[in-house]
Coordinates of C-alpha atoms and ligand atoms in Angstrom, one line a residue:
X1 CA -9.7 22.3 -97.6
X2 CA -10.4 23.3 -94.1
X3 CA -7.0 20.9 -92.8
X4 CA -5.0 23.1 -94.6
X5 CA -6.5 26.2 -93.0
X6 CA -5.3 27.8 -90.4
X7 CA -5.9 31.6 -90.2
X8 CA -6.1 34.0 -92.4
X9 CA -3.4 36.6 -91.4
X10 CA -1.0 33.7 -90.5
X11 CA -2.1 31.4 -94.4
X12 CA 1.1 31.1 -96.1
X13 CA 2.8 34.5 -94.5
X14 CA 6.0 36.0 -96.3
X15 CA 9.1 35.8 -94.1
X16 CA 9.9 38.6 -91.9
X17 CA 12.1 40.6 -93.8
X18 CA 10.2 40.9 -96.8
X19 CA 7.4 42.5 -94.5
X20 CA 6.7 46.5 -94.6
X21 CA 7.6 47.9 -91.5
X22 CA 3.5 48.3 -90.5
X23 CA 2.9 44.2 -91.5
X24 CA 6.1 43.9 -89.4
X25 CA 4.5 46.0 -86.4
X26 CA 1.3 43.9 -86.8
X27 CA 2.2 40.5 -87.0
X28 CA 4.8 41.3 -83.5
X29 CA 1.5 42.5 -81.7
X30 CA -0.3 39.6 -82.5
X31 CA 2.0 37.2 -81.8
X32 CA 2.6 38.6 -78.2
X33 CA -0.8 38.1 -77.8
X34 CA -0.9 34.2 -79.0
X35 CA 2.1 32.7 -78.5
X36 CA 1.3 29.4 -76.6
X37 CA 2.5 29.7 -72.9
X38 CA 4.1 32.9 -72.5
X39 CA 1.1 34.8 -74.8
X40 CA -0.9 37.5 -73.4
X41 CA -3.9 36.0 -74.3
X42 CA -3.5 32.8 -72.2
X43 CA -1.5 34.5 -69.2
X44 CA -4.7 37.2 -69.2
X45 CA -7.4 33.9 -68.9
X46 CA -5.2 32.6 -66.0
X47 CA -6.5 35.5 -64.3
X48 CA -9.7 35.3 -65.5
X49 CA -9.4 38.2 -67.8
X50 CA -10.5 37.7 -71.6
X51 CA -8.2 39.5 -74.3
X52 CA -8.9 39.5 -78.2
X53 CA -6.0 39.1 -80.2
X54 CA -5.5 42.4 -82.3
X55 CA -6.1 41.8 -85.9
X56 CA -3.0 42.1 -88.5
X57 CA -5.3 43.7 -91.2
X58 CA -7.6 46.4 -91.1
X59 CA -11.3 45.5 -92.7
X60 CA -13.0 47.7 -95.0
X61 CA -16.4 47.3 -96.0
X62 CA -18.0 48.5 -99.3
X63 CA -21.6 49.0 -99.4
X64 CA -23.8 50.7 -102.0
X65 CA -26.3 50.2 -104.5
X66 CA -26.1 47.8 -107.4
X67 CA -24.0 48.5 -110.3
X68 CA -21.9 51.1 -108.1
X69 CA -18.6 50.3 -108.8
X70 CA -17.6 48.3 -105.5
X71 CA -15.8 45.5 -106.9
X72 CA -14.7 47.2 -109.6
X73 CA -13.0 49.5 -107.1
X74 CA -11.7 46.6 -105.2
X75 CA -10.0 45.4 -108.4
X76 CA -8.4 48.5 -109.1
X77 CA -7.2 48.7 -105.8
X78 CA -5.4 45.2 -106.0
X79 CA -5.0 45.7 -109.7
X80 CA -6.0 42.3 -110.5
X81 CA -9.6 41.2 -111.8
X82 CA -10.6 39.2 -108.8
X83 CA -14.1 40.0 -108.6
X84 CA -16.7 39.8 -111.4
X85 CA -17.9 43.6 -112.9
X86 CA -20.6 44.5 -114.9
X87 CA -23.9 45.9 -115.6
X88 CA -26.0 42.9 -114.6
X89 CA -25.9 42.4 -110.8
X90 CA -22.6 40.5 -110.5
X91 CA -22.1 40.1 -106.0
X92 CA -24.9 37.8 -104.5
X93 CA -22.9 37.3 -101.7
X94 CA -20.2 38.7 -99.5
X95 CA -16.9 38.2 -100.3
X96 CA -13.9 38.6 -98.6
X97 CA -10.7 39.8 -100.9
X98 CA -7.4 39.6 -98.6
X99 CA -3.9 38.7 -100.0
X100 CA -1.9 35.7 -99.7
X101 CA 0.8 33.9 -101.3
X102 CA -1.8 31.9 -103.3
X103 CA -4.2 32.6 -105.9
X104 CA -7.3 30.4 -104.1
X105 CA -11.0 30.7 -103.3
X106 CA -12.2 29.6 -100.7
X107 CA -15.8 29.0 -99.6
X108 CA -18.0 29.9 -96.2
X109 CA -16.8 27.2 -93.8
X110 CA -13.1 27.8 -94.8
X111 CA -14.0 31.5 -94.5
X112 CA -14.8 31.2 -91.0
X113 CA -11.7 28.8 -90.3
X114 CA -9.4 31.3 -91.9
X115 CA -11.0 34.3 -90.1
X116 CA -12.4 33.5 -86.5
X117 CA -13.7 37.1 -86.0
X118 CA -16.3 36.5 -89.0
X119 CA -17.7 33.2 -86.7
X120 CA -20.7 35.2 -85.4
X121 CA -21.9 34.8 -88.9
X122 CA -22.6 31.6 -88.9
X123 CA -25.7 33.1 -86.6
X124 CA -27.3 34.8 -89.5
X125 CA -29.5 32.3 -91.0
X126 CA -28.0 32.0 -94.9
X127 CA -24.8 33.8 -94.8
X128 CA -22.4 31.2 -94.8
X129 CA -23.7 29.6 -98.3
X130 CA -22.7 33.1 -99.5
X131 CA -20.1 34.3 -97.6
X132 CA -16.1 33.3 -99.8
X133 CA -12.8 34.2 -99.6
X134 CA -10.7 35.4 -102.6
X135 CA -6.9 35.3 -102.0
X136 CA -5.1 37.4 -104.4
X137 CA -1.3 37.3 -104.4
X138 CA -1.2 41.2 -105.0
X139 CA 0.4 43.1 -103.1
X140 CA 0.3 46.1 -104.9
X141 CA -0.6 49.7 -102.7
X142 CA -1.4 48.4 -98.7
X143 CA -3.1 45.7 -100.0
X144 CA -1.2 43.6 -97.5
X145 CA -2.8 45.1 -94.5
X146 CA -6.5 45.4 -95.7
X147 CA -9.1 42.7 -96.5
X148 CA -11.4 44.6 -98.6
X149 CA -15.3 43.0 -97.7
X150 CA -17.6 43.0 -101.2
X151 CA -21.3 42.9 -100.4
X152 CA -24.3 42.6 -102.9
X153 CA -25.9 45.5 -104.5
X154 CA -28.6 47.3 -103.0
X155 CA -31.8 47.2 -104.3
X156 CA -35.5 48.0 -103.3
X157 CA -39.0 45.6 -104.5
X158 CA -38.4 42.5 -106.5
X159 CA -35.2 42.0 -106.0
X160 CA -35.2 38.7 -103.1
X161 CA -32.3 38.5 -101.5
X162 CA -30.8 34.7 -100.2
X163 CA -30.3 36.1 -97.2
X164 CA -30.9 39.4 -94.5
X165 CA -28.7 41.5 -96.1
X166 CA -29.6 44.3 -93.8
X167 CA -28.8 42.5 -90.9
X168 CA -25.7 41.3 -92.3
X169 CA -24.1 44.3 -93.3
X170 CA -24.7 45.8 -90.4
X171 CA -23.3 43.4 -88.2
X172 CA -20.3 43.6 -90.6
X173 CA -20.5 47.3 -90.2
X174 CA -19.5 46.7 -86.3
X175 CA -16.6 44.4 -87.4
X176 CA -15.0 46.4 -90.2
X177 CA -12.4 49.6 -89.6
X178 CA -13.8 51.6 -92.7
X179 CA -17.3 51.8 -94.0
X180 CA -17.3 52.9 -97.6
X181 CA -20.2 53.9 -98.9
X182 CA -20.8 54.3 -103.0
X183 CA -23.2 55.9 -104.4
X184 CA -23.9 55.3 -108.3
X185 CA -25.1 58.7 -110.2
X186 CA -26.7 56.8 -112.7
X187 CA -28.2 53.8 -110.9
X188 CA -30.4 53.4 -107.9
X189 CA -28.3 55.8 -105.9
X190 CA -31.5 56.2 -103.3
X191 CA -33.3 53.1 -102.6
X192 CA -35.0 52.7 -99.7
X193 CA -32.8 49.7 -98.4
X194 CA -29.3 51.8 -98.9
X195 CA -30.8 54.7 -96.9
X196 CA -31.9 52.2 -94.3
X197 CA -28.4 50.4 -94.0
X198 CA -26.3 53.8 -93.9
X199 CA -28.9 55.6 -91.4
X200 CA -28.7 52.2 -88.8
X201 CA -24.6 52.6 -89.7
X202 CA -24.6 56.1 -88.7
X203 CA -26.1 55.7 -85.5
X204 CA -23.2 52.9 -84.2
X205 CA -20.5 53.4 -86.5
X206 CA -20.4 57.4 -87.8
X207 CA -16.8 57.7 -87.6
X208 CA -15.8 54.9 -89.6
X209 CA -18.5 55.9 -92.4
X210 CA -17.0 57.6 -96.0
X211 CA -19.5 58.6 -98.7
X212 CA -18.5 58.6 -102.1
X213 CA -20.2 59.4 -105.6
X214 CA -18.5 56.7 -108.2
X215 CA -18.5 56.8 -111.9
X216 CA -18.1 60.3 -111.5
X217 CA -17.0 59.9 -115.5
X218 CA -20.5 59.0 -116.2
X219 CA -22.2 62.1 -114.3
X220 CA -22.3 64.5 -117.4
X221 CA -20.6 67.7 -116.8
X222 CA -19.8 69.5 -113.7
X223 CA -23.0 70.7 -112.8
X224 CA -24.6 67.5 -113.7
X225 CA -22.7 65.8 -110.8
X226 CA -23.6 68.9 -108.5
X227 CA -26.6 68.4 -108.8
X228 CA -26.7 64.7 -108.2
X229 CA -24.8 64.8 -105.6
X230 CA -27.3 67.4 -103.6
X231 CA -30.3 65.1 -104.3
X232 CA -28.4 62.3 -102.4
X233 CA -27.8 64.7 -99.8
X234 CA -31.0 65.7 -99.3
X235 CA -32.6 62.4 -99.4
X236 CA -30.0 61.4 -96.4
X237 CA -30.8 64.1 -95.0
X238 CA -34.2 63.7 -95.0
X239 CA -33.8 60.8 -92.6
X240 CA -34.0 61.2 -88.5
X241 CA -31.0 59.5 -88.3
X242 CA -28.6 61.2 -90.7
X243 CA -30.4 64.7 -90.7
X244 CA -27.2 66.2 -88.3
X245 CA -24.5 64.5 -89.9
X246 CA -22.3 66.7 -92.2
X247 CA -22.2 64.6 -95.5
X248 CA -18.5 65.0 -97.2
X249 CA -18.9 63.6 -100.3
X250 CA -15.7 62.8 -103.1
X251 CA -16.1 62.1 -106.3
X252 CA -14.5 59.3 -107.5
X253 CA -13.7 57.4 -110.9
X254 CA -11.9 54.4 -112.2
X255 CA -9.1 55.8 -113.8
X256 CA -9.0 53.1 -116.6
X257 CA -12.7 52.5 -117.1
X258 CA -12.9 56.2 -117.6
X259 CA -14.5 58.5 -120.0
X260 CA -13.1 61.4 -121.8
X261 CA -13.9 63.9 -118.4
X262 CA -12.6 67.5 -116.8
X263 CA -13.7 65.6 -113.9
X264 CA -11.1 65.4 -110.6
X265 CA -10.5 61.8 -109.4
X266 CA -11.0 61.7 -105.9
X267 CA -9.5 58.5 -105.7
X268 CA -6.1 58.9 -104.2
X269 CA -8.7 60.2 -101.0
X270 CA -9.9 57.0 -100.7
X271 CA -6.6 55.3 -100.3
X272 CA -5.3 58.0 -98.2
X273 CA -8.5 56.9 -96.2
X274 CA -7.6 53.3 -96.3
X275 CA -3.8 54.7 -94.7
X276 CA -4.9 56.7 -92.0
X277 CA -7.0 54.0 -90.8
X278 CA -3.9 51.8 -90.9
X279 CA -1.9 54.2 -88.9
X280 CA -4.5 54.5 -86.6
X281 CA -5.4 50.5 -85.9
X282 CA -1.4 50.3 -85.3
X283 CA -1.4 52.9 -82.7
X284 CA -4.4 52.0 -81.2
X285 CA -2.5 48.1 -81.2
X286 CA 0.1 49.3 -79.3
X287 CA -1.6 51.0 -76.8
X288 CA -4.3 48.7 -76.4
X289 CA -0.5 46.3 -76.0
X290 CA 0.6 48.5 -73.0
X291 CA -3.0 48.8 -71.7
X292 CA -3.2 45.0 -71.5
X293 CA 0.5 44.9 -70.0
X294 CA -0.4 47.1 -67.0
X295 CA -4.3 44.9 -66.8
X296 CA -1.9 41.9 -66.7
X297 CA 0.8 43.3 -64.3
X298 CA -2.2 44.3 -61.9
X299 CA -3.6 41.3 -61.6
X300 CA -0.7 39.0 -61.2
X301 CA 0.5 41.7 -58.4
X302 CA -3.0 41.5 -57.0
X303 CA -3.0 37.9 -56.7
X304 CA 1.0 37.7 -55.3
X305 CA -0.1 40.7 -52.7
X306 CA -2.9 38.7 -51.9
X307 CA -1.2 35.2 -51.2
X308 CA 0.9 37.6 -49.1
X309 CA -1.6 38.6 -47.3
X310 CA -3.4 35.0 -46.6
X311 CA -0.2 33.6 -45.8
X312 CA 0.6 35.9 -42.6
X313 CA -3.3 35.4 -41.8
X314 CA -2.7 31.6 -41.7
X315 CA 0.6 32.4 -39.7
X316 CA -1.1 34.3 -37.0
X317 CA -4.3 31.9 -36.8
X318 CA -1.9 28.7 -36.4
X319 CA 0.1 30.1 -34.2
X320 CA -3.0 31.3 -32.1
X321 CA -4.8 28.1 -32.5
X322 CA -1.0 26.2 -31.6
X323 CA -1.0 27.9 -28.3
X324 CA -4.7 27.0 -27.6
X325 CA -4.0 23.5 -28.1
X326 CA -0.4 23.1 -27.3
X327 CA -0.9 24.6 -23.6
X328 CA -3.6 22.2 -22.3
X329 CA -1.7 19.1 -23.9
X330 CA 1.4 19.7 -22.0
X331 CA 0.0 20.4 -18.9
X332 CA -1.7 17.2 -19.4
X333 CA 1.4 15.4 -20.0
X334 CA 3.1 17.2 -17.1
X335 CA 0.4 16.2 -14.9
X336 CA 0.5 12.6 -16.2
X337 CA 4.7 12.8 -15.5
X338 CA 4.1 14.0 -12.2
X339 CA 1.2 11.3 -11.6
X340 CA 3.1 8.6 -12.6
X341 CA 6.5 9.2 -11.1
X342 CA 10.1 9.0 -12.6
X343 CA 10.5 5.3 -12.5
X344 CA 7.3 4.3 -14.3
X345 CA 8.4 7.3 -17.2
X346 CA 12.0 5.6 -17.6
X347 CA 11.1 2.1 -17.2
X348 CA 7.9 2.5 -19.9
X349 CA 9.3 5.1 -22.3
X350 CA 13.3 4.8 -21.7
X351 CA 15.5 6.7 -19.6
X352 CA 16.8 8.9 -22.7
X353 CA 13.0 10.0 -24.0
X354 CA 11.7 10.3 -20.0
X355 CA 14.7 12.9 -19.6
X356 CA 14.0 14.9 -22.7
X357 CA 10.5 15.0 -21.8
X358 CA 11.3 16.1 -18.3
X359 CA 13.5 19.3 -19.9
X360 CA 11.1 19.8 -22.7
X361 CA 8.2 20.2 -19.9
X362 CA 10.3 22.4 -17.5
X363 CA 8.8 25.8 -18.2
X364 CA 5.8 24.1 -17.6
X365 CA 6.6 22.7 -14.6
X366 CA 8.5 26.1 -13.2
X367 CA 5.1 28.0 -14.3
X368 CA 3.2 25.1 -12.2
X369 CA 5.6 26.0 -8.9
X370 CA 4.9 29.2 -9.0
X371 CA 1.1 28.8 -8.6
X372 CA 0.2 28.0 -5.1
X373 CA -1.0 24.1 -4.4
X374 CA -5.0 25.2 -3.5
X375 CA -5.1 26.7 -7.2
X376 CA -3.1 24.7 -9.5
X377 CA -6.6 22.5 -10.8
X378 CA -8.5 25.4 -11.0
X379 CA -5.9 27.0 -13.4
X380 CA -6.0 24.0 -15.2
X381 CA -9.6 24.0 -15.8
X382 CA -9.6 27.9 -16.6
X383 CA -6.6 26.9 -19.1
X384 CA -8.3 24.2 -20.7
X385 CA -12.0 25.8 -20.9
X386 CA -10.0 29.1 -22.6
X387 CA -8.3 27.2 -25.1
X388 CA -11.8 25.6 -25.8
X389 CA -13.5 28.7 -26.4
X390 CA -11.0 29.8 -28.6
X391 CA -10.9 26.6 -30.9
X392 CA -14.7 26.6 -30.9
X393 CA -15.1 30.4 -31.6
X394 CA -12.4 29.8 -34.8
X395 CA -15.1 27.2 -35.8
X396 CA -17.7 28.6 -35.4
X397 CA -16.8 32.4 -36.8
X398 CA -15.7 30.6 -40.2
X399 CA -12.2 32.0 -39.3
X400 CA -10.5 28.7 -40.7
X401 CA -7.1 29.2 -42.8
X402 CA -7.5 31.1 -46.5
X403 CA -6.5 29.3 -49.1
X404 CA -3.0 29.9 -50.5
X405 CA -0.7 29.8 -54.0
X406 CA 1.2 26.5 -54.1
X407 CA 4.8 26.7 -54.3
X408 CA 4.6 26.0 -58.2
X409 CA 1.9 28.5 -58.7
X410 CA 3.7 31.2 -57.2
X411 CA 6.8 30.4 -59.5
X412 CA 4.8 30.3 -62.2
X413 CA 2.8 33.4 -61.6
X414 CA 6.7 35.1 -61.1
X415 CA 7.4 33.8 -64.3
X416 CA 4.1 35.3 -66.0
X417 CA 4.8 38.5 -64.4
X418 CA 8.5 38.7 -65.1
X419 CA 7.7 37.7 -69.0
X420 CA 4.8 40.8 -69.3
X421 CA 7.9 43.2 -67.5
X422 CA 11.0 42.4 -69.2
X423 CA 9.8 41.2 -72.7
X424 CA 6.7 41.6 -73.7
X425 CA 6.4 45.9 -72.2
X426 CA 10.5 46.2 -74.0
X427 CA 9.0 45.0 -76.9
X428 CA 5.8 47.0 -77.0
X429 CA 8.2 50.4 -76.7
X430 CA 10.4 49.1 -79.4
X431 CA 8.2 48.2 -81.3
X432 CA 6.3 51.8 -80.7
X433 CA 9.5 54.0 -81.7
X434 CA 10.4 51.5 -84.9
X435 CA 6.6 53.1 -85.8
X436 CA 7.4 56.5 -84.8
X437 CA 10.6 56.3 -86.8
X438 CA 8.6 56.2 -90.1
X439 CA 6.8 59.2 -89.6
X440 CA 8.9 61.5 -87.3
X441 CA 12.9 59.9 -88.3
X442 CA 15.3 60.1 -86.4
X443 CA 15.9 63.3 -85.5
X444 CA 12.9 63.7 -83.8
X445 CA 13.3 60.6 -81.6
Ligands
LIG501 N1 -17.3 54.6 -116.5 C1 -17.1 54.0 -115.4 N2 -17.6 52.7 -115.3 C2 -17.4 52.1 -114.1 C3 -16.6 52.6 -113.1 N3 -16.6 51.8 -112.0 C4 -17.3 50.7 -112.4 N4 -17.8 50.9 -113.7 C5 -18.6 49.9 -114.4 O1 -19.8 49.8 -113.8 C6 -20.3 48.5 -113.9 C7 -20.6 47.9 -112.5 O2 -19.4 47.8 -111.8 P1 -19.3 46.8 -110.6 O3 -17.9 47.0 -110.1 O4 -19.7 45.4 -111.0 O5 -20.3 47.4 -109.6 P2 -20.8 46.7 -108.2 O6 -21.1 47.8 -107.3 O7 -19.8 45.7 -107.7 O8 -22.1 46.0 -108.7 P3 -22.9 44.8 -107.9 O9 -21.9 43.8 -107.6 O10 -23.9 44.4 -108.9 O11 -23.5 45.4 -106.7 C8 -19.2 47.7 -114.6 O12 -19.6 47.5 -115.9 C9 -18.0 48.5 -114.5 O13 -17.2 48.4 -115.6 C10 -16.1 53.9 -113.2 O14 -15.5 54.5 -112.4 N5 -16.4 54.5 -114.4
LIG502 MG1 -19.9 43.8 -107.2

């Protein structure tokens, strides 16, 4: 199985142009980010900065106590029978519903392949014997852009669990987009262990939290589900950690499983729900997108501005050092010409190098004549012990050269830089206003 995977978002994905605008939005982001070479991803860890690559579907977790109607939710969402229903308790472990092109389940390890943000999982002693993945080829509603994540019932005493479910869901809690929460009115709406999961939720994740009261078709009669929906209140409320939070509870129903009932379906809130938090994940895509750009643009500007820098400091130290060591050498060699005399210099080293060396030393000469006889050595010895202290003060103060961007470095770093400007920001604004088009139209723009 697992040499077949290769991630979840990109298993078997439909060509382009059957993709909904939103998918279409999605996938673009994501592959700016991984593309190998020229994604944002890589370029980012050139320069030491770490980037996640956005997500193409939002998560939504479903939590509640047994019986609830989570899966059967799930299914009715996706309108197929993916997960198992019924009175008995029917999830043991967490399961992962996405869409595909394939009908296929897969188990933990492939989980984990498919879906490298679940990895930290693999932590949690247990979870991966229970964790699958059903792929359902619906498509129906925004099925496309949500992985819906089952979890067990919730139950207090005998029940033994294979696994910390607690910890579990809450570390799924961090991960997902959504948090809904389902309270049966029949069942065990208020064990202990649901009140303990949703008060730890609601202190890290409050805004993503969504309390509903399912089955409403089984609650009786209106006042019925009043009622039983203000004992769940209070009991939150009774908690530290949820006694400020404003609880907005909808009633909700399966509208096939349903009873003869006056009751309103809150259902269509619940996608709505699921659609806002779409919206949202794509804008916040895009502008985490142009927040990475500018990161990216910094940084490679940093580093060129810096090389800039280094390189004139190397320029001014050479040429300082140069003239420390340059000076003393060719008064030493016109001191050795003038030792030595013409005739030795062309009859050892040629007449044509002797004469070059005689013009090339002239300043050094004319500077020489102009310093009378009685001085010249000690001018020499003040030259040479200056040039000394300044090589041996470079030493010794550290001030060697700085290290610099290789020729093929700096291209490269052009390139990187030029890429994140011309295509990947044009993109990011196109891809931003083919968003806005949906919702404002044209006119607007
Ligand atoms: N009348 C009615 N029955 C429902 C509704 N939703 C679910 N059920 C029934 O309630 C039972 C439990 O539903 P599940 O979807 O299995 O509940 P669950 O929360 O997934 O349960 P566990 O997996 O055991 O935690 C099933 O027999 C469903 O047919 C609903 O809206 N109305
Ligand atoms: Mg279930």
């Amino acid at each position: 199985m697992s040499n077949k995977v290769k991630s979840l978002d990109t298993a078997n994905p439909p060509p382009n142009d059957q993709l909904s605008a939103d998918e279409k939005i999605l996938k673009e982001c994501h592959n700016l980010y991984i593309e190998p070479k020229t994604g944002l991803i890589e370029i980012a860890n050139h320069f030491g900065l770490k980037l996640l690559e956005p997500r193409k579907k939002i998560i939504a977790l479903l939590i509640g106590n047994h019986s609830a109607g989570k899966s059967s939710f799930i299914n009715w969402y996706i309108e197929e029978h993916v997960q198992k229903t019924g009175v008995a308790i029917e999830t043991q472990g967490i399961c992962l519903v996405t869409s595909g092109k394939k009908r296929e389940s897969l188990t933990g390890n492939a989980t984990i392949h498919l879906y490298p943000h679940f990895k930290p999982l693999q932590q949690l002693p247990g979870v991966l014997d229970f964790l699958t993945t059903e792929i359902s080829v619906s498509n129906q509603k925004k099925f496309s852009l949500i992985t819906f994540v089952d979890t067990p019932g919730l139950v207090d005493g005998g029940m033994q669990y294979l696994f910390d479910v607690n910890e579990t869901i809450s570390w799924l809690g961090n991960m997902a987009d959504l948090i809904f929460v389902f309270f049966d009115p029949i069942g065990q709406a208020l064990c202990k262990r649901t009140l303990d999961i949703v008060e730890k939720l609601n202190t890290t994740n409050a805004e993503k939290l969504r309390f509903y009261l399912t089955k409403a078709d089984d609650a009786g009669n209106e006042s019925d589900r009043q009622r039983v929906m203000m004992q769940i209140v209070q009991e939150l409320c009774k908690r530290p950690g949820l006694n400020h939070t404003g609880f907005d509870m909808g009633t909700i129903f399966i509208p096939e499983l349903n009873r003869p009932t006056k009751c309103a379906n809150q259902i269509e809130q619940v996608c709505q729900d699921i659609e806002r938090t779409i919206n949202k994940t794509i804008q916040n895509t895009l502008n985490t997108l142009e927040k990475d750009c500018t990161n990216i643009d910094q940084l490679i500007q940093n580093q060129l501005d810096k090389d800039e820098i280094n390189q004139a400091y190397n320029f001014a130290k050479l040429r300082k050092a140069g003239i420390a060591i340059i000076l003393p050498i060719l008064m030493c060699m016109n001191l050795y010409m003038s030792v030595m005399g013409d005739e030795f210099m062309s009859s050892s080293y040629g007449e044509t190098f002797a004469e070059l060396l005689y013009i090339f030393l002239s300043p050094v000469r004319i500077l020489w004549s102009i310093v009378p006889v009685n001085r010249r050595w000690i001018l020499f010895f003040v030259i040479i012990g200056a040039s000394a202290t300044v090589l041996l003060r470079m030493k010794s103060c550290g001030e060697g050269l700085r290290s610099t961007l290789t020729k093929k470095q700096k291209r490269s770093y052009k390139e990187m830089l030029h890429h994140v400007r011309n295509v990947v920001v044009p993109k990011k604004t196109k891809l931003y206003l083919e968003y806005l088009k949906q919702s404002a139209g044209d006119y607007d723009l």
